[in-house]
Amino acid sequence: EAGVTQFPSHSVIEKGQTVTLRCDPISGHDNLYWYRRVMGKEIKFLLHFVKESKQDESGMPNNRFLAERTGGTYSTLKVQPAELEDSGVYFCASSQERQGRETQYFGPGTRLLVL
Amino acid sequence: AQSVAQPEDQVNVAEGNPLTVKCTYSVSGNPYLFWYVQYPNRGLQFLLKYITGDNLVKGSYGFEAEFNKSQTSFHLKKPSALVSDSALYFCAVRIYGNNRLAFGKGNQVVVIP
């Protein structure tokens, strides 16, 4: 069974540009999560999809971030326009259930550097 | 609110010695506790979790963790460290009905040959 995949693995962009990150969850997982780790800090929750619906987007830092999950399969996270403080590693995770006890399986992350 | 503290930035241990990575948590409810590991240039890999039942949980690669409710701790342990255990270790907590994981800042473990 394939794990969570993310694309690209790395992205270097200039301030003001747009970047779109993609996440493909484990097949059959309705729950998809985005997290972010800024250099040396904790991994922070961004948002949670159940199928195509946003269940919780309270962790999104501001309206420059837009997440979508059309059709309830893969998800994209767009940053527009990117700022220096957006640099970090963006992780995607997926899980089958959403009762708290299930394991979230993480992808390899996308390393974003905004110059 | 739920939060996790991993008090040490780096843990150095000689190969073959016991390894302990500390984690304490704060939640307003019964916690679900997780340990993940990140090897260089890799994603987060699940190691083990505590949901309910026995306080001692065994996981992948010979790791185990002990849930201590009175001390609100969930320390990760391995009896005999390997050089290949050198990685970044994250403790995380969730509560029932809340799907987000709250992570600690991570501990870099360095196993010295």
PDB file of C-alpha atoms in Angstrom:
ATOM      1  CA  GLU A   1       0.000   0.000   0.000  1.00  0.00           C
ATOM      2  CA  ALA A   2       1.396   3.375  -0.994  1.00  0.00           C
ATOM      3  CA  GLY A   3       1.920   5.899   1.752  1.00  0.00           C
ATOM      4  CA  VAL A   4       1.135   9.585   1.784  1.00  0.00           C
ATOM      5  CA  THR A   5       2.936  11.355  -1.041  1.00  0.00           C
ATOM      6  CA  GLN A   6       3.711  15.026  -1.421  1.00  0.00           C
ATOM      7  CA  PHE A   7       4.888  17.116  -4.328  1.00  0.00           C
ATOM      8  CA  PRO A   8       7.214  18.888  -4.779  1.00  0.00           C
ATOM      9  CA  SER A   9       9.794  17.730  -2.267  1.00  0.00           C
ATOM     10  CA  HIS A  10      11.475  21.136  -2.350  1.00  0.00           C
ATOM     11  CA  SER A  11      10.458  24.562  -3.607  1.00  0.00           C
ATOM     12  CA  VAL A  12      12.456  27.772  -3.669  1.00  0.00           C
ATOM     13  CA  ILE A  13      10.527  30.885  -4.632  1.00  0.00           C
ATOM     14  CA  GLU A  14      10.842  34.618  -4.279  1.00  0.00           C
ATOM     15  CA  LYS A  15       8.737  36.729  -1.992  1.00  0.00           C
ATOM     16  CA  GLY A  16       5.483  37.647  -3.686  1.00  0.00           C
ATOM     17  CA  GLN A  17       5.319  34.569  -5.884  1.00  0.00           C
ATOM     18  CA  THR A  18       2.745  31.816  -5.674  1.00  0.00           C
ATOM     19  CA  VAL A  19       3.402  28.216  -4.748  1.00  0.00           C
ATOM     20  CA  THR A  20       1.062  25.233  -4.773  1.00  0.00           C
ATOM     21  CA  LEU A  21       1.787  22.132  -2.741  1.00  0.00           C
ATOM     22  CA  ARG A  22       0.092  18.836  -3.404  1.00  0.00           C
ATOM     23  CA  CYS A  23      -0.714  15.922  -1.135  1.00  0.00           C
ATOM     24  CA  ASP A  24      -2.011  12.486  -2.077  1.00  0.00           C
ATOM     25  CA  PRO A  25      -3.323  10.644   0.982  1.00  0.00           C
ATOM     26  CA  ILE A  26      -3.349   6.908   1.538  1.00  0.00           C
ATOM     27  CA  SER A  27      -6.096   5.392  -0.578  1.00  0.00           C
ATOM     28  CA  GLY A  28      -9.359   5.134   1.322  1.00  0.00           C
ATOM     29  CA  HIS A  29      -8.425   7.688   3.979  1.00  0.00           C
ATOM     30  CA  ASP A  30     -11.187  10.246   4.279  1.00  0.00           C
ATOM     31  CA  ASN A  31      -9.249  12.436   6.696  1.00  0.00           C
ATOM     32  CA  LEU A  32      -6.471  14.649   5.409  1.00  0.00           C
ATOM     33  CA  TYR A  33      -4.433  17.077   7.490  1.00  0.00           C
ATOM     34  CA  TRP A  34      -1.915  19.797   6.754  1.00  0.00           C
ATOM     35  CA  TYR A  35       0.782  20.749   9.250  1.00  0.00           C
ATOM     36  CA  ARG A  36       3.762  23.076   9.077  1.00  0.00           C
ATOM     37  CA  ARG A  37       7.104  23.229  10.830  1.00  0.00           C
ATOM     38  CA  VAL A  38       8.915  26.522  10.767  1.00  0.00           C
ATOM     39  CA  MET A  39      12.654  26.179  11.355  1.00  0.00           C
ATOM     40  CA  GLY A  40      13.385  24.848  14.836  1.00  0.00           C
ATOM     41  CA  LYS A  41       9.836  25.240  16.078  1.00  0.00           C
ATOM     42  CA  GLU A  42       7.001  22.858  16.800  1.00  0.00           C
ATOM     43  CA  ILE A  43       5.008  21.195  14.070  1.00  0.00           C
ATOM     44  CA  LYS A  44       1.786  23.205  13.921  1.00  0.00           C
ATOM     45  CA  PHE A  45      -1.635  22.115  12.718  1.00  0.00           C
ATOM     46  CA  LEU A  46      -3.036  24.037   9.756  1.00  0.00           C
ATOM     47  CA  LEU A  47      -6.277  22.355   8.766  1.00  0.00           C
ATOM     48  CA  HIS A  48      -8.274  19.144   8.507  1.00  0.00           C
ATOM     49  CA  PHE A  49     -10.416  17.823   5.664  1.00  0.00           C
ATOM     50  CA  VAL A  50     -13.033  15.123   5.912  1.00  0.00           C
ATOM     51  CA  LYS A  51     -13.455  14.028   2.336  1.00  0.00           C
ATOM     52  CA  GLU A  52     -13.867  17.292   0.448  1.00  0.00           C
ATOM     53  CA  SER A  53     -15.116  19.350   3.405  1.00  0.00           C
ATOM     54  CA  LYS A  54     -13.002  21.510   5.671  1.00  0.00           C
ATOM     55  CA  GLN A  55     -13.604  20.186   9.156  1.00  0.00           C
ATOM     56  CA  ASP A  56     -11.229  22.522  10.963  1.00  0.00           C
ATOM     57  CA  GLU A  57      -9.179  25.313   9.420  1.00  0.00           C
ATOM     58  CA  SER A  58      -8.436  27.173  12.617  1.00  0.00           C
ATOM     59  CA  GLY A  59      -4.691  26.715  12.198  1.00  0.00           C
ATOM     60  CA  MET A  60      -4.428  28.518   8.870  1.00  0.00           C
ATOM     61  CA  PRO A  61      -2.202  31.553   9.506  1.00  0.00           C
ATOM     62  CA  ASN A  62      -3.937  34.047   7.212  1.00  0.00           C
ATOM     63  CA  ASN A  63      -5.891  34.434   4.000  1.00  0.00           C
ATOM     64  CA  ARG A  64      -2.799  34.043   1.844  1.00  0.00           C
ATOM     65  CA  PHE A  65      -3.193  30.308   2.395  1.00  0.00           C
ATOM     66  CA  LEU A  66      -5.861  28.396   0.479  1.00  0.00           C
ATOM     67  CA  ALA A  67      -6.417  24.661   0.787  1.00  0.00           C
ATOM     68  CA  GLU A  68      -8.653  22.590  -1.420  1.00  0.00           C
ATOM     69  CA  ARG A  69      -9.591  18.964  -1.720  1.00  0.00           C
ATOM     70  CA  THR A  70     -11.859  18.678  -4.716  1.00  0.00           C
ATOM     71  CA  GLY A  71     -13.458  15.270  -5.041  1.00  0.00           C
ATOM     72  CA  GLY A  72     -12.178  14.200  -1.669  1.00  0.00           C
ATOM     73  CA  THR A  73      -8.969  12.683  -2.987  1.00  0.00           C
ATOM     74  CA  TYR A  74      -5.772  14.706  -3.244  1.00  0.00           C
ATOM     75  CA  SER A  75      -5.388  18.113  -1.683  1.00  0.00           C
ATOM     76  CA  THR A  76      -3.562  21.287  -2.652  1.00  0.00           C
ATOM     77  CA  LEU A  77      -2.279  24.067  -0.460  1.00  0.00           C
ATOM     78  CA  LYS A  78      -1.653  27.355  -2.224  1.00  0.00           C
ATOM     79  CA  VAL A  79       0.319  30.228  -0.785  1.00  0.00           C
ATOM     80  CA  GLN A  80      -0.318  33.513  -2.592  1.00  0.00           C
ATOM     81  CA  PRO A  81       1.594  35.752  -2.300  1.00  0.00           C
ATOM     82  CA  ALA A  82       4.382  34.027  -0.405  1.00  0.00           C
ATOM     83  CA  GLU A  83       6.187  35.861   2.380  1.00  0.00           C
ATOM     84  CA  LEU A  84       9.556  35.149   3.996  1.00  0.00           C
ATOM     85  CA  GLU A  85       7.923  33.784   7.156  1.00  0.00           C
ATOM     86  CA  ASP A  86       6.148  31.096   5.134  1.00  0.00           C
ATOM     87  CA  SER A  87       9.414  29.194   4.796  1.00  0.00           C
ATOM     88  CA  GLY A  88       9.356  25.822   6.470  1.00  0.00           C
ATOM     89  CA  VAL A  89       8.395  22.213   5.964  1.00  0.00           C
ATOM     90  CA  TYR A  90       4.781  21.500   5.077  1.00  0.00           C
ATOM     91  CA  PHE A  91       3.578  18.066   6.070  1.00  0.00           C
ATOM     92  CA  CYS A  92       0.466  16.280   4.973  1.00  0.00           C
ATOM     93  CA  ALA A  93      -1.078  13.399   6.906  1.00  0.00           C
ATOM     94  CA  SER A  94      -4.060  11.133   6.458  1.00  0.00           C
ATOM     95  CA  SER A  95      -6.124   8.776   8.590  1.00  0.00           C
ATOM     96  CA  GLN A  96      -9.115   6.486   8.185  1.00  0.00           C
ATOM     97  CA  GLU A  97     -11.160   7.620  11.152  1.00  0.00           C
ATOM     98  CA  ARG A  98     -11.460  10.783  13.188  1.00  0.00           C
ATOM     99  CA  GLN A  99     -12.147   9.770  16.743  1.00  0.00           C
ATOM    100  CA  GLY A 100      -8.781  10.771  18.113  1.00  0.00           C
ATOM    101  CA  ARG A 101      -7.296   7.369  18.727  1.00  0.00           C
ATOM    102  CA  GLU A 102      -6.388   6.535  15.145  1.00  0.00           C
ATOM    103  CA  THR A 103      -2.908   7.060  13.770  1.00  0.00           C
ATOM    104  CA  GLN A 104      -2.194   9.865  11.359  1.00  0.00           C
ATOM    105  CA  TYR A 105       0.300   8.806   8.691  1.00  0.00           C
ATOM    106  CA  PHE A 106       2.558  11.515   7.400  1.00  0.00           C
ATOM    107  CA  GLY A 107       4.103  12.213   4.052  1.00  0.00           C
ATOM    108  CA  PRO A 108       7.734  13.214   3.485  1.00  0.00           C
ATOM    109  CA  GLY A 109       6.952  16.906   3.535  1.00  0.00           C
ATOM    110  CA  THR A 110       7.571  19.790   1.147  1.00  0.00           C
ATOM    111  CA  ARG A 111      10.459  22.049   2.063  1.00  0.00           C
ATOM    112  CA  LEU A 112       9.534  25.601   1.094  1.00  0.00           C
ATOM    113  CA  LEU A 113      12.079  28.392   1.045  1.00  0.00           C
ATOM    114  CA  VAL A 114      10.904  31.916   0.316  1.00  0.00           C
ATOM    115  CA  LEU A 115      13.709  34.322  -0.582  1.00  0.00           C
TER     116      LEU A 115
ATOM    117  CA  ALA B   1      -5.878  23.542  25.035  1.00  0.00           C
ATOM    118  CA  GLN B   2      -3.431  20.707  24.568  1.00  0.00           C
ATOM    119  CA  SER B   3       0.337  21.059  24.578  1.00  0.00           C
ATOM    120  CA  VAL B   4       3.489  18.993  24.709  1.00  0.00           C
ATOM    121  CA  ALA B   5       6.899  19.750  26.164  1.00  0.00           C
ATOM    122  CA  GLN B   6      10.102  18.063  25.137  1.00  0.00           C
ATOM    123  CA  PRO B   7      12.566  19.694  27.504  1.00  0.00           C
ATOM    124  CA  GLU B   8      15.841  18.675  25.882  1.00  0.00           C
ATOM    125  CA  ASP B   9      16.999  19.964  22.504  1.00  0.00           C
ATOM    126  CA  GLN B  10      19.481  17.156  21.962  1.00  0.00           C
ATOM    127  CA  VAL B  11      20.086  13.797  23.545  1.00  0.00           C
ATOM    128  CA  ASN B  12      23.511  12.223  23.171  1.00  0.00           C
ATOM    129  CA  VAL B  13      23.972   8.576  24.007  1.00  0.00           C
ATOM    130  CA  ALA B  14      26.655   6.000  23.386  1.00  0.00           C
ATOM    131  CA  GLU B  15      25.770   3.059  21.182  1.00  0.00           C
ATOM    132  CA  GLY B  16      24.544   0.169  23.306  1.00  0.00           C
ATOM    133  CA  ASN B  17      23.441   2.390  26.183  1.00  0.00           C
ATOM    134  CA  PRO B  18      19.814   2.959  27.158  1.00  0.00           C
ATOM    135  CA  LEU B  19      18.072   5.806  25.348  1.00  0.00           C
ATOM    136  CA  THR B  20      15.388   7.991  26.904  1.00  0.00           C
ATOM    137  CA  VAL B  21      13.599  10.878  25.228  1.00  0.00           C
ATOM    138  CA  LYS B  22      11.394  12.858  27.580  1.00  0.00           C
ATOM    139  CA  CYS B  23       7.888  14.148  26.934  1.00  0.00           C
ATOM    140  CA  THR B  24       5.325  15.781  29.200  1.00  0.00           C
ATOM    141  CA  TYR B  25       1.876  16.881  28.155  1.00  0.00           C
ATOM    142  CA  SER B  26      -0.980  19.108  29.203  1.00  0.00           C
ATOM    143  CA  VAL B  27      -4.572  18.394  28.190  1.00  0.00           C
ATOM    144  CA  SER B  28      -8.058  18.982  29.559  1.00  0.00           C
ATOM    145  CA  GLY B  29      -9.243  15.411  29.175  1.00  0.00           C
ATOM    146  CA  ASN B  30      -7.933  11.927  28.576  1.00  0.00           C
ATOM    147  CA  PRO B  31      -4.929  12.088  26.278  1.00  0.00           C
ATOM    148  CA  TYR B  32      -4.026  10.054  23.255  1.00  0.00           C
ATOM    149  CA  LEU B  33      -0.227  10.139  23.006  1.00  0.00           C
ATOM    150  CA  PHE B  34       2.010   9.479  20.026  1.00  0.00           C
ATOM    151  CA  TRP B  35       5.685   9.285  19.169  1.00  0.00           C
ATOM    152  CA  TYR B  36       6.983   9.949  15.670  1.00  0.00           C
ATOM    153  CA  VAL B  37      10.519   9.830  14.310  1.00  0.00           C
ATOM    154  CA  GLN B  38      12.029  11.762  11.429  1.00  0.00           C
ATOM    155  CA  TYR B  39      15.175  10.387   9.857  1.00  0.00           C
ATOM    156  CA  PRO B  40      17.343  12.740   7.785  1.00  0.00           C
ATOM    157  CA  ASN B  41      15.602  13.831   4.581  1.00  0.00           C
ATOM    158  CA  ARG B  42      12.593  11.685   5.379  1.00  0.00           C
ATOM    159  CA  GLY B  43       9.051  12.298   6.580  1.00  0.00           C
ATOM    160  CA  LEU B  44       7.553  11.590   9.977  1.00  0.00           C
ATOM    161  CA  GLN B  45       7.258   7.906  10.763  1.00  0.00           C
ATOM    162  CA  PHE B  46       4.868   6.601  13.386  1.00  0.00           C
ATOM    163  CA  LEU B  47       6.592   4.748  16.236  1.00  0.00           C
ATOM    164  CA  LEU B  48       3.930   4.020  18.836  1.00  0.00           C
ATOM    165  CA  LYS B  49       0.874   5.357  20.616  1.00  0.00           C
ATOM    166  CA  TYR B  50      -0.957   5.179  23.914  1.00  0.00           C
ATOM    167  CA  ILE B  51      -4.742   5.128  23.804  1.00  0.00           C
ATOM    168  CA  THR B  52      -5.862   3.174  26.850  1.00  0.00           C
ATOM    169  CA  GLY B  53      -4.966   0.063  28.807  1.00  0.00           C
ATOM    170  CA  ASP B  54      -1.420  -0.921  29.734  1.00  0.00           C
ATOM    171  CA  ASN B  55       0.749   2.040  30.561  1.00  0.00           C
ATOM    172  CA  LEU B  56       3.747   0.460  28.816  1.00  0.00           C
ATOM    173  CA  VAL B  57       3.410   0.608  25.060  1.00  0.00           C
ATOM    174  CA  LYS B  58       5.719  -1.200  22.671  1.00  0.00           C
ATOM    175  CA  GLY B  59       6.356   0.069  19.169  1.00  0.00           C
ATOM    176  CA  SER B  60       8.567  -0.178  16.133  1.00  0.00           C
ATOM    177  CA  TYR B  61      12.349  -0.693  16.087  1.00  0.00           C
ATOM    178  CA  GLY B  62      12.493  -1.841  19.731  1.00  0.00           C
ATOM    179  CA  PHE B  63      11.117   1.389  21.172  1.00  0.00           C
ATOM    180  CA  GLU B  64       8.676   1.551  24.047  1.00  0.00           C
ATOM    181  CA  ALA B  65       7.047   4.329  26.025  1.00  0.00           C
ATOM    182  CA  GLU B  66       5.475   4.541  29.440  1.00  0.00           C
ATOM    183  CA  PHE B  67       2.354   6.559  30.124  1.00  0.00           C
ATOM    184  CA  ASN B  68       2.410   8.119  33.586  1.00  0.00           C
ATOM    185  CA  LYS B  69      -0.819   9.932  34.354  1.00  0.00           C
ATOM    186  CA  SER B  70       0.262  11.380  37.696  1.00  0.00           C
ATOM    187  CA  GLN B  71       3.372  12.909  36.162  1.00  0.00           C
ATOM    188  CA  THR B  72       1.657  13.673  32.831  1.00  0.00           C
ATOM    189  CA  SER B  73       4.573  12.097  31.022  1.00  0.00           C
ATOM    190  CA  PHE B  74       5.092   9.772  28.086  1.00  0.00           C
ATOM    191  CA  HIS B  75       8.825   9.154  27.874  1.00  0.00           C
ATOM    192  CA  LEU B  76      10.228   7.171  24.957  1.00  0.00           C
ATOM    193  CA  LYS B  77      12.786   4.489  25.755  1.00  0.00           C
ATOM    194  CA  LYS B  78      15.004   1.953  24.089  1.00  0.00           C
ATOM    195  CA  PRO B  79      17.149  -0.441  26.112  1.00  0.00           C
ATOM    196  CA  SER B  80      20.122  -0.422  23.762  1.00  0.00           C
ATOM    197  CA  ALA B  81      20.608   2.422  21.286  1.00  0.00           C
ATOM    198  CA  LEU B  82      21.894   1.915  17.753  1.00  0.00           C
ATOM    199  CA  VAL B  83      23.727   4.425  15.593  1.00  0.00           C
ATOM    200  CA  SER B  84      20.813   4.132  13.169  1.00  0.00           C
ATOM    201  CA  ASP B  85      18.504   5.521  15.878  1.00  0.00           C
ATOM    202  CA  SER B  86      20.056   8.952  15.340  1.00  0.00           C
ATOM    203  CA  ALA B  87      17.106  11.061  14.242  1.00  0.00           C
ATOM    204  CA  LEU B  88      14.609  13.717  15.303  1.00  0.00           C
ATOM    205  CA  TYR B  89      11.906  12.478  17.676  1.00  0.00           C
ATOM    206  CA  PHE B  90       8.532  14.152  18.149  1.00  0.00           C
ATOM    207  CA  CYS B  91       5.991  13.585  20.874  1.00  0.00           C
ATOM    208  CA  ALA B  92       2.366  14.506  20.135  1.00  0.00           C
ATOM    209  CA  VAL B  93      -0.979  14.536  21.944  1.00  0.00           C
ATOM    210  CA  ARG B  94      -4.642  14.541  21.000  1.00  0.00           C
ATOM    211  CA  ILE B  95      -7.877  14.349  22.956  1.00  0.00           C
ATOM    212  CA  TYR B  96     -11.097  12.625  22.035  1.00  0.00           C
ATOM    213  CA  GLY B  97     -13.173  14.676  19.631  1.00  0.00           C
ATOM    214  CA  ASN B  98     -10.251  16.857  18.616  1.00  0.00           C
ATOM    215  CA  ASN B  99      -8.476  15.684  15.520  1.00  0.00           C
ATOM    216  CA  ARG B 100      -5.471  17.906  15.551  1.00  0.00           C
ATOM    217  CA  LEU B 101      -2.160  16.677  16.881  1.00  0.00           C
ATOM    218  CA  ALA B 102      -0.226  19.024  19.150  1.00  0.00           C
ATOM    219  CA  PHE B 103       3.495  18.393  18.811  1.00  0.00           C
ATOM    220  CA  GLY B 104       6.488  19.085  20.953  1.00  0.00           C
ATOM    221  CA  LYS B 105       9.433  20.900  19.385  1.00  0.00           C
ATOM    222  CA  GLY B 106      11.315  17.674  18.826  1.00  0.00           C
ATOM    223  CA  ASN B 107      14.452  16.124  20.229  1.00  0.00           C
ATOM    224  CA  GLN B 108      17.542  15.446  18.179  1.00  0.00           C
ATOM    225  CA  VAL B 109      18.994  12.107  19.239  1.00  0.00           C
ATOM    226  CA  VAL B 110      22.640  11.458  18.471  1.00  0.00           C
ATOM    227  CA  VAL B 111      23.928   7.942  19.058  1.00  0.00           C
ATOM    228  CA  ILE B 112      27.700   7.911  19.285  1.00  0.00           C
ATOM    229  CA  PRO B 113      29.498   4.825  17.974  1.00  0.00           C
TER     230      PRO B 113
END
